[in-house]
Each structure stands twice: as structure tokens, then as C-alpha cells.
Amino acid sequence: MRIPIVGGNWKMNTNRASARSLAQAVTSACSSHTHNTQVVVFPPFPYLVEAGVALGGSNVMLGAQDAYFEPDGAFTGEVSLAMLKDCGVSFVLTGHSERRHVLGESDDLVNRKTRATLDAGLSCILCVGEKLEEREAGQTDTVNERQLRAGLRGVSADQMARIVIAYEPVWAIGTGKTATPADAQTAHARIRSVLADLYRPAVANATRIQYGGSVKGSNASELFGQPDVDGGLIGGASLKADEFAQIVAAAAAPRS
Ligand code: PGA
């Protein structure tokens, strides 16, 4: 049985006070579900420590939206994995579509960040997903497979225990458009078969694959009810503690 995982990606939102109060609100709103669902929030870098304090001794984990792969040195503006660990971070996002398509990160850079995260002993949510024109050209599976194979290059089967894949169709992120549960299931099953080919079926079966892209309180249950959808990565709706808790509750509900 795979334990579902729900991430709240706050992106470049909140301020110091609202990050603290959102972390507190998420902790209390989600507390009844964290025994059978993992919950992790990704505040902006400057608020990591404060949000971490607000999460206190709860089971809600702290994540970082990005990290640099070099251990230290002259890399102005970048943040190392050791710094993130020092701030209490246990998860790092890599390959998010905004980093790929707004900030121009290549498959190779995503892979370096993914490997560095694992080598630092942290867990990683590796995001993959196709753009609208790629979907319309029938390239969804090809793009996901390319991003998976490139992103996981050099990642061992043992390290896969600390990898979560997030399937996030780019056209669904922040747009209010969601993949249908059937489309999400098809893409997730295909991703799992690529993992089986890259590693072995047992590794593929144990790896959590989240769906992301306009998940809301109102559509989470049907998406998370699919057999290969193991929770979600949530952007906009993670900024409202009550709605985020509704999404976490949907992930915690037993799958039929
Ligand atoms: P969204 O973002 O829920 O606002 O679509 C999802 C994400 O970018 O992870």
C-alpha cells in the first residue's frame, strides 16, 4: 500500500506573518489526517524557518521549492541543500513546470538538483508534465517519459524510496483546467510503467505519483480515487488552510 502524499506549493506568495499563520492553520486543519497521509508545505525561502517553527511538533513536513546542486561557493542567489537541512527542510521540489518553462531549467539541471537532493539525504518531488501544444500533438507520454528518464538518471533503486513523482500537465497549472480523472489515471499508469522499465516492478509499485494542476476541494476526491494517483501537489488551493485540509482529507479517504 502506498501512503498518499499531499504537497502545498505556496510559490511566491505569502508574507512573513501570513506564512506563519498559514503554517499554523494547516497544522491544526490537517492534524486528523496525518496518521495515514503525508503532508508537506513548501513556503518561500525567507519564511522557511518561521513556517517550520509554526509547524512545531506536528506531522506536517517542511519542503523547499528549489535548491542548488553545488554544496557551497560563489553561486550568488542560490541556496544549498545543507542550508535547507539546517532550516528543517525534508522535501525539495525539482522540475516544477515554472522552473522548467519560466526560469528555463533544462532536464540536465533538474537531474543534478534531484541527485543532489537525494545525496544530501532529503526526499524529492520530481515534477513532470506536458505543455498544451505537446498534449495536442499527442506527445504527453513521450514528454513524461523523457523528463522521467532524464530526471532520474543516476538515481539508484534504493534512492527511489525517497522520490515522489508529481505529474503536472502544464496546461492545468493555475488555469482552473484539470485533467479528467481518467486522463490522469492513464498518464500515471504510463509513468509507473516507465519506472518499472527503469528499475523493477516492485520499485514502480512502491513509488508515489501525485497529480497536480488546479486540484481543489471539489475535484480532489475523484482524482485521488484513481488507482495510480497517490495524492496531489497543490498550488493555489494550498494557500487556504480549510480547502487544503479538504484536499488532504480526500487523499486520506480509503480508495475503493
Ligand atoms: P495549481 O498549481 O494547483 O495552482 O494549479 C499546482 C502546482 O503548480 O504545483
Tab-separated table of C-alpha atoms and ligand atoms in Angstrom:
chain	number	residue	atom	x	y	z
A	1	MET	CA	0.000	0.000	0.000
A	2	ARG	CA	1.345	3.415	-0.957
A	3	ILE	CA	0.749	6.158	1.621
A	4	PRO	CA	-0.770	9.156	-0.191
A	5	ILE	CA	1.152	12.414	-0.061
A	6	VAL	CA	-0.213	15.934	-0.463
A	7	GLY	CA	2.073	18.910	-1.030
A	8	GLY	CA	1.182	22.573	-0.654
A	9	ASN	CA	3.336	24.640	-3.013
A	10	TRP	CA	2.926	28.221	-1.842
A	11	LYS	CA	5.042	29.501	-4.762
A	12	MET	CA	5.963	33.223	-4.494
A	13	ASN	CA	3.068	34.032	-2.171
A	14	THR	CA	2.534	34.968	1.500
A	15	ASN	CA	4.491	37.361	3.684
A	16	ARG	CA	6.246	36.686	6.960
A	17	ALA	CA	3.092	36.976	9.085
A	18	SER	CA	0.771	35.142	6.692
A	19	ALA	CA	3.301	32.332	6.138
A	20	ARG	CA	3.410	31.771	9.890
A	21	SER	CA	-0.362	31.836	10.293
A	22	LEU	CA	-0.932	29.619	7.238
A	23	ALA	CA	1.532	27.040	8.600
A	24	GLN	CA	-0.280	27.083	11.963
A	25	ALA	CA	-3.688	26.792	10.290
A	26	VAL	CA	-2.548	23.900	8.055
A	27	THR	CA	-1.175	22.088	11.096
A	28	SER	CA	-4.423	22.238	13.013
A	29	ALA	CA	-6.695	21.688	9.988
A	30	CYS	CA	-4.773	18.607	8.791
A	31	SER	CA	-3.909	17.009	12.139
A	32	SER	CA	-6.640	14.368	11.993
A	33	HIS	CA	-5.361	13.010	8.652
A	34	THR	CA	-1.606	12.886	9.059
A	35	HIS	CA	-1.660	9.371	10.504
A	36	ASN	CA	-2.431	7.906	7.066
A	37	THR	CA	-1.399	10.674	4.671
A	38	GLN	CA	1.859	12.599	4.421
A	39	VAL	CA	1.507	16.365	4.238
A	40	VAL	CA	4.303	18.743	3.266
A	41	VAL	CA	4.224	22.505	2.705
A	42	PHE	CA	6.639	24.485	0.544
A	43	PRO	CA	6.895	28.096	1.788
A	44	PRO	CA	9.149	30.678	0.083
A	45	PHE	CA	12.802	30.508	1.205
A	46	PRO	CA	12.769	33.563	3.516
A	47	TYR	CA	9.920	32.105	5.578
A	48	LEU	CA	11.129	28.512	5.883
A	49	VAL	CA	12.409	28.805	9.434
A	50	GLU	CA	9.397	30.716	10.683
A	51	ALA	CA	6.954	28.342	8.965
A	52	GLY	CA	8.915	25.393	10.369
A	53	VAL	CA	8.570	26.774	13.900
A	54	ALA	CA	4.830	27.234	13.310
A	55	LEU	CA	4.534	23.600	12.164
A	56	GLY	CA	6.043	22.753	15.544
A	57	GLY	CA	5.983	19.125	16.525
A	58	SER	CA	3.145	18.324	14.096
A	59	ASN	CA	3.431	15.693	11.390
A	60	VAL	CA	3.224	18.317	8.646
A	61	MET	CA	6.635	18.407	6.984
A	62	LEU	CA	8.614	21.339	5.647
A	63	GLY	CA	9.694	21.481	1.997
A	64	ALA	CA	11.696	23.816	-0.234
A	65	GLN	CA	10.552	24.937	-3.678
A	66	ASP	CA	14.060	24.700	-5.146
A	67	ALA	CA	17.699	24.010	-4.255
A	68	TYR	CA	21.069	24.340	-5.959
A	69	PHE	CA	23.176	21.241	-6.556
A	70	GLU	CA	26.575	22.653	-5.553
A	71	PRO	CA	27.484	22.319	-1.859
A	72	ASP	CA	28.729	25.903	-1.371
A	73	GLY	CA	30.715	28.678	-3.023
A	74	ALA	CA	30.297	31.547	-5.447
A	75	PHE	CA	26.730	30.995	-6.668
A	76	THR	CA	25.042	34.314	-5.989
A	77	GLY	CA	21.390	33.968	-5.132
A	78	GLU	CA	21.372	30.187	-4.872
A	79	VAL	CA	20.512	28.095	-1.813
A	80	SER	CA	22.316	24.873	-0.917
A	81	LEU	CA	20.862	21.636	0.385
A	82	ALA	CA	22.906	21.924	3.584
A	83	MET	CA	21.297	25.329	4.227
A	84	LEU	CA	17.852	23.846	3.651
A	85	LYS	CA	18.545	20.936	6.004
A	86	ASP	CA	19.722	23.446	8.563
A	87	CYS	CA	16.309	25.145	8.258
A	88	GLY	CA	14.464	21.879	8.935
A	89	VAL	CA	13.568	21.022	5.337
A	90	SER	CA	12.951	17.380	4.496
A	91	PHE	CA	11.499	17.608	0.941
A	92	VAL	CA	12.654	19.520	-2.149
A	93	LEU	CA	10.703	20.156	-5.369
A	94	THR	CA	12.600	19.632	-8.614
A	95	GLY	CA	11.476	20.036	-12.212
A	96	HIS	CA	8.422	22.139	-11.409
A	97	SER	CA	6.981	23.463	-14.665
A	98	GLU	CA	7.512	27.071	-13.601
A	99	ARG	CA	11.208	26.352	-13.100
A	100	ARG	CA	11.392	24.492	-16.408
A	101	HIS	CA	9.354	26.869	-18.548
A	102	VAL	CA	9.531	30.281	-16.829
A	103	LEU	CA	13.085	30.063	-15.423
A	104	GLY	CA	14.438	27.888	-18.257
A	105	GLU	CA	15.734	24.864	-16.325
A	106	SER	CA	16.919	22.001	-18.545
A	107	ASP	CA	16.384	18.282	-17.986
A	108	ASP	CA	20.072	18.107	-17.076
A	109	LEU	CA	19.819	20.792	-14.373
A	110	VAL	CA	16.686	19.121	-12.973
A	111	ASN	CA	18.633	15.853	-12.789
A	112	ARG	CA	21.585	17.465	-10.976
A	113	LYS	CA	19.234	19.016	-8.427
A	114	THR	CA	17.369	15.740	-7.972
A	115	ARG	CA	20.556	13.740	-7.394
A	116	ALA	CA	21.993	16.375	-5.057
A	117	THR	CA	18.773	16.345	-3.015
A	118	LEU	CA	18.922	12.570	-2.614
A	119	ASP	CA	22.667	12.573	-1.948
A	120	ALA	CA	22.010	15.105	0.843
A	121	GLY	CA	19.644	12.579	2.444
A	122	LEU	CA	16.484	14.561	1.673
A	123	SER	CA	13.352	13.468	-0.180
A	124	CYS	CA	12.457	14.846	-3.575
A	125	ILE	CA	9.269	15.502	-5.501
A	126	LEU	CA	10.273	15.345	-9.173
A	127	CYS	CA	7.660	17.064	-11.341
A	128	VAL	CA	6.982	16.120	-14.949
A	129	GLY	CA	4.272	17.117	-17.385
A	130	GLU	CA	3.472	18.184	-20.918
A	131	LYS	CA	2.622	21.614	-22.303
A	132	LEU	CA	-0.663	22.216	-24.122
A	133	GLU	CA	0.878	22.095	-27.604
A	134	GLU	CA	2.625	18.832	-26.708
A	135	ARG	CA	-0.648	17.351	-25.491
A	136	GLU	CA	-2.428	18.455	-28.674
A	137	ALA	CA	0.353	16.875	-30.732
A	138	GLY	CA	-0.206	13.570	-28.894
A	139	GLN	CA	3.162	13.806	-27.112
A	140	THR	CA	2.023	13.533	-23.473
A	141	ASP	CA	3.618	10.135	-22.833
A	142	THR	CA	6.776	10.967	-24.795
A	143	VAL	CA	7.366	14.166	-22.816
A	144	ASN	CA	6.684	12.492	-19.454
A	145	GLU	CA	8.985	9.615	-20.347
A	146	ARG	CA	11.787	11.933	-21.482
A	147	GLN	CA	11.541	14.047	-18.318
A	148	LEU	CA	11.442	10.937	-16.115
A	149	ARG	CA	14.401	9.194	-17.733
A	150	ALA	CA	16.466	12.402	-17.724
A	151	GLY	CA	15.385	13.480	-14.238
A	152	LEU	CA	16.153	10.087	-12.695
A	153	ARG	CA	19.477	9.487	-14.455
A	154	GLY	CA	21.940	8.192	-11.852
A	155	VAL	CA	19.239	7.720	-9.177
A	156	SER	CA	19.560	4.262	-7.607
A	157	ALA	CA	16.694	1.870	-6.870
A	158	ASP	CA	17.370	2.393	-3.142
A	159	GLN	CA	17.113	6.158	-3.533
A	160	MET	CA	13.731	5.764	-5.259
A	161	ALA	CA	12.242	5.258	-1.778
A	162	ARG	CA	12.827	8.993	-1.271
A	163	ILE	CA	11.416	10.048	-4.664
A	164	VAL	CA	7.829	11.103	-5.299
A	165	ILE	CA	6.797	11.854	-8.881
A	166	ALA	CA	4.323	14.677	-9.492
A	167	TYR	CA	2.501	14.521	-12.817
A	168	GLU	CA	1.510	18.097	-13.541
A	169	PRO	CA	0.204	18.832	-17.035
A	170	VAL	CA	1.450	22.380	-17.626
A	171	TRP	CA	-1.855	23.489	-19.175
A	172	ALA	CA	-3.645	22.569	-15.941
A	173	ILE	CA	-1.409	24.526	-13.551
A	174	GLY	CA	-3.042	27.655	-12.201
A	175	THR	CA	-5.562	27.683	-15.062
A	176	GLY	CA	-8.624	26.152	-13.398
A	177	LYS	CA	-8.469	23.377	-16.032
A	178	THR	CA	-7.950	19.907	-14.582
A	179	ALA	CA	-7.114	16.643	-16.314
A	180	THR	CA	-10.098	14.304	-16.137
A	181	PRO	CA	-9.640	11.540	-13.574
A	182	ALA	CA	-9.420	9.079	-16.473
A	183	ASP	CA	-6.717	11.121	-18.253
A	184	ALA	CA	-4.766	11.466	-15.019
A	185	GLN	CA	-5.015	7.727	-14.392
A	186	THR	CA	-3.809	6.937	-17.931
A	187	ALA	CA	-0.792	9.238	-17.561
A	188	HIS	CA	0.038	7.918	-14.079
A	189	ALA	CA	-0.159	4.286	-15.181
A	190	ARG	CA	2.150	5.077	-18.083
A	191	ILE	CA	4.599	6.840	-15.725
A	192	ARG	CA	4.543	3.781	-13.465
A	193	SER	CA	5.368	1.525	-16.396
A	194	VAL	CA	8.346	3.737	-17.289
A	195	LEU	CA	9.535	3.383	-13.659
A	196	ALA	CA	9.136	-0.398	-13.912
A	197	ASP	CA	11.284	-0.348	-17.015
A	198	LEU	CA	13.905	1.945	-15.446
A	199	TYR	CA	14.046	-0.032	-12.184
A	200	ARG	CA	11.838	-3.030	-11.467
A	201	PRO	CA	8.096	-3.517	-10.970
A	202	ALA	CA	8.392	-3.544	-7.148
A	203	VAL	CA	10.094	-0.131	-7.200
A	204	ALA	CA	7.465	1.232	-9.592
A	205	ASN	CA	4.640	-0.101	-7.423
A	206	ALA	CA	6.099	1.452	-4.284
A	207	THR	CA	6.673	4.933	-5.796
A	208	ARG	CA	4.034	7.571	-5.056
A	209	ILE	CA	2.812	9.505	-8.102
A	210	GLN	CA	0.925	12.705	-7.280
A	211	TYR	CA	-1.338	14.635	-9.610
A	212	GLY	CA	-1.020	18.413	-9.785
A	213	GLY	CA	-2.849	21.096	-11.737
A	214	SER	CA	-5.871	23.021	-10.415
A	215	VAL	CA	-6.707	20.462	-7.717
A	216	LYS	CA	-9.445	21.875	-5.485
A	217	GLY	CA	-11.555	20.704	-2.595
A	218	SER	CA	-14.312	19.949	-5.098
A	219	ASN	CA	-12.346	17.727	-7.515
A	220	ALA	CA	-9.748	16.076	-5.251
A	221	SER	CA	-11.798	13.001	-4.346
A	222	GLU	CA	-12.401	11.831	-7.896
A	223	LEU	CA	-8.769	12.425	-8.889
A	224	PHE	CA	-7.340	10.712	-5.799
A	225	GLY	CA	-9.809	7.843	-6.214
A	226	GLN	CA	-7.872	6.627	-9.263
A	227	PRO	CA	-5.727	3.574	-8.553
A	228	ASP	CA	-2.425	5.150	-9.640
A	229	VAL	CA	-2.997	8.638	-8.191
A	230	ASP	CA	-1.334	8.837	-4.775
A	231	GLY	CA	-2.308	12.327	-3.650
A	232	GLY	CA	-1.592	15.721	-5.146
A	233	LEU	CA	0.680	18.718	-5.456
A	234	ILE	CA	-1.441	21.775	-4.784
A	235	GLY	CA	-0.708	25.385	-5.710
A	236	GLY	CA	-3.492	27.968	-5.429
A	237	ALA	CA	-5.723	25.914	-3.137
A	238	SER	CA	-2.855	25.330	-0.681
A	239	LEU	CA	-2.998	29.000	0.333
A	240	LYS	CA	-6.363	28.411	2.029
A	241	ALA	CA	-5.915	26.124	5.016
A	242	ASP	CA	-9.522	24.894	5.046
A	243	GLU	CA	-9.581	23.977	1.381
A	244	PHE	CA	-6.136	22.417	1.632
A	245	ALA	CA	-7.379	20.318	4.577
A	246	GLN	CA	-10.360	19.215	2.461
A	247	ILE	CA	-7.906	18.039	-0.211
A	248	VAL	CA	-5.807	16.228	2.410
A	249	ALA	CA	-8.987	14.558	3.716
A	250	ALA	CA	-9.768	13.371	0.160
A	251	ALA	CA	-6.294	11.800	-0.053
A	252	ALA	CA	-6.730	10.175	3.372
A	253	ALA	CA	-10.054	8.569	2.443
A	254	PRO	CA	-9.767	4.895	1.574
A	255	ARG	CA	-9.638	4.179	-2.167
A	256	SER	CA	-12.414	1.941	-3.356
B	1	PGA	P1	-2.219	24.888	-9.039
B	1	PGA	O1	-0.623	24.622	-9.024
B	1	PGA	O2	-2.822	23.937	-8.020
B	1	PGA	O3	-2.374	26.328	-8.667
B	1	PGA	O4	-2.692	24.582	-10.424
B	1	PGA	C1	-0.115	23.316	-8.925
B	1	PGA	C2	1.386	23.358	-8.914
B	1	PGA	O5	1.985	24.196	-9.587
B	1	PGA	O6	2.038	22.540	-8.223
